[in-house]
């Protein structure tokens, strides 16, 4: 045996021992010494050679390992392993012949073939399975006669039926798509069926792309339930982006009702939301952040609050990510399935190790994949369902963009010398005054990109707030009486604080009207505020930085305001996605009282030009000196001890210490266990100093000791608070001015598209739909019936168009306000008559149908008076109510007098008394003249 192969066997021995195998040589073999025994250099039948390792399980042979030196390719070794599996002497006991479990390994790379699977295929493993796992797989098989010793021991069972997970997933029962109050959308049905087909083909990775708000989580829970219930998946890991999304996902699991037996998911299977490093071995689903699972595999504690920290920028700081070693507490077979939500964030080098540690099928969920996402999932996109298709199917609502431009937002400002400005000390939020001066010409100048970072201009925020206050109803939602639920994205916590105060002031409302929801929110927990925003009347406006930017489900949101810029395409799409979710009218009315409240779109109010800028795919950043300190500290807390990262941390801590007051230094000492920033920085530098008397292991231990205080999230938060730019200049002098506020060109183009499609639809179906036939052929004696108009409306509102009277009216108003009347009135079904007539160019103006009916009614009254026919006040009341009824129902008949409001005045009997024999004539004239 060469040195290289000997080294490989030493690594293999280490991995086997860690996985619970007892290792021995053939001459000293004791197959009952442990449940799993690995025997080195075992002699096989003549012509089959020696097995590098023969695996005994509960006293019977179960598999082999073929060892190869590092660098050897393993695929070509599979034939050799298979020959070993067939070469067990006939006199020895075996679980099955050929032996079912075949491994090829260099100690660094391992392949495994499960002979119990249908069409067995090798797959890559991080390490070896534990003996009890292999025993569990064997126990799940149909029980054939024991293959023991003797000459007939090699006989195979022709009727042997494998029952592994990969076999059972091929025989799942038909998907139930509708049960109780639950119904899968067509896209969800397709996603589940395609995924199950992919699993049946033993594809190790699959990606589901579904638009934000289209039901990814419900889809995932549905296929997870089926894989546990019918395919026998032992445990599923559901990875989420942040802790609050884990809580939301747990709630959705708990609310899921089985399509089989009406049990709640949590009643039938245990679902654990991991907030510590203790895995419940009885749980069938474990919900966890990826940073927590990483820490668990590394054997490190992670405070619960660290689950709330965004990890999006951290992985880029690991040039060579700290490798994960095999952890016996979490065997590779712990999970059969890993579902990673927002998969585009969890596939980079640091987090990728978590996904590839377990012997599990990987299923990615994302709304915004990029090229790297597709590559990680082997281009196996089992479902592609984007926002446009979701809108066409009625699963999402579309959006318009409303642009607000102000002078300060677009060009910054200059404050002349001599004026006093306020200065806010960010860490303490203490205010003082200073005279505005600059280094050059005694004027204080700032550019737009400095807004709300180093300079805050209250009147800029106020101008935007006033514009939104004054125009939301006239321009955005003319039929609403109360501001729809509005989500505002701010640049940071100080910016959010200022926005909330100004919104309350400009609206003249109390604290409950506008609330800040960030990680620094105190008092009510952020999730409690999110719940109130989702389900209660207050708050009407939520201001956040990025806590609600991704994943959080708040269906009633109809206005999304960007007061910050975003460079990442994926992040921007996620932020936009907060408004796309559909909501039932009854649920929307629960938080937005009013008549005919219906969500058929949402509006992005772009205050900074974010919709006009090019964006890039989210991808790992290049390592640069400009990496923010929060990302550096989080990387260190997750185990990064690379010299470049630690050097940068040390320099910044030393620089920050020089700026602190004694009181602030004392706060650091308290949180850091007696060390100040200067001592922490010195400790890092000393640990980085190369010393000949240190072994590599001692050097790494010194580094880990030096950075151990940074595992405390409270200390990290304190450092970041102190690190913030010490002063935020508040420009109370500059008066901002509104440049313009209107729908964007893209919104007008969308309105143009709706109008053109609507008019083309009318022209195409004019001879097929009864209501269009009648309207096209007027003047005609054939009356337009309400049920015909309702049938037309139902056709228009069905996919793929999803047009409502309100949406069509607003589209025409966006193109030509001068010709569109009554945009602020609530729409009723008969307004569709006006829309069709205007689209057919029969009318020069788009006027609400009731207004036209009342105009016709007044003209009819004038004709009656000119002919010498007068009416009493009571008769006029009845005539006016008849006209109103016609305006809403296209006509009136005798039986209608039995309903409100007529029945309250005597109904049919009273109207007969008032009009006598003239009543049929009056009804006929009104039906004919008013709808003309």
PDB file of N, CA and C in Angstrom, residues 283 722 863:
ATOM      1  N   UNK A 283     -39.075  15.464  15.815  1.00  0.00           N
ATOM      2  CA  UNK A 283     -39.697  16.391  14.864  1.00  0.00           C
ATOM      3  C   UNK A 283     -39.544  15.865  13.444  1.00  0.00           C
ATOM      4  N   UNK A 722     -22.171  52.878  18.142  1.00  0.00           N
ATOM      5  CA  UNK A 722     -21.120  53.863  18.381  1.00  0.00           C
ATOM      6  C   UNK A 722     -20.378  54.219  17.101  1.00  0.00           C
ATOM      7  N   UNK A 863     -89.325  67.560 -20.578  1.00  0.00           N
ATOM      8  CA  UNK A 863     -90.272  67.307 -21.669  1.00  0.00           C
ATOM      9  C   UNK A 863     -91.694  67.188 -21.129  1.00  0.00           C
TER      10      UNK A 863
END
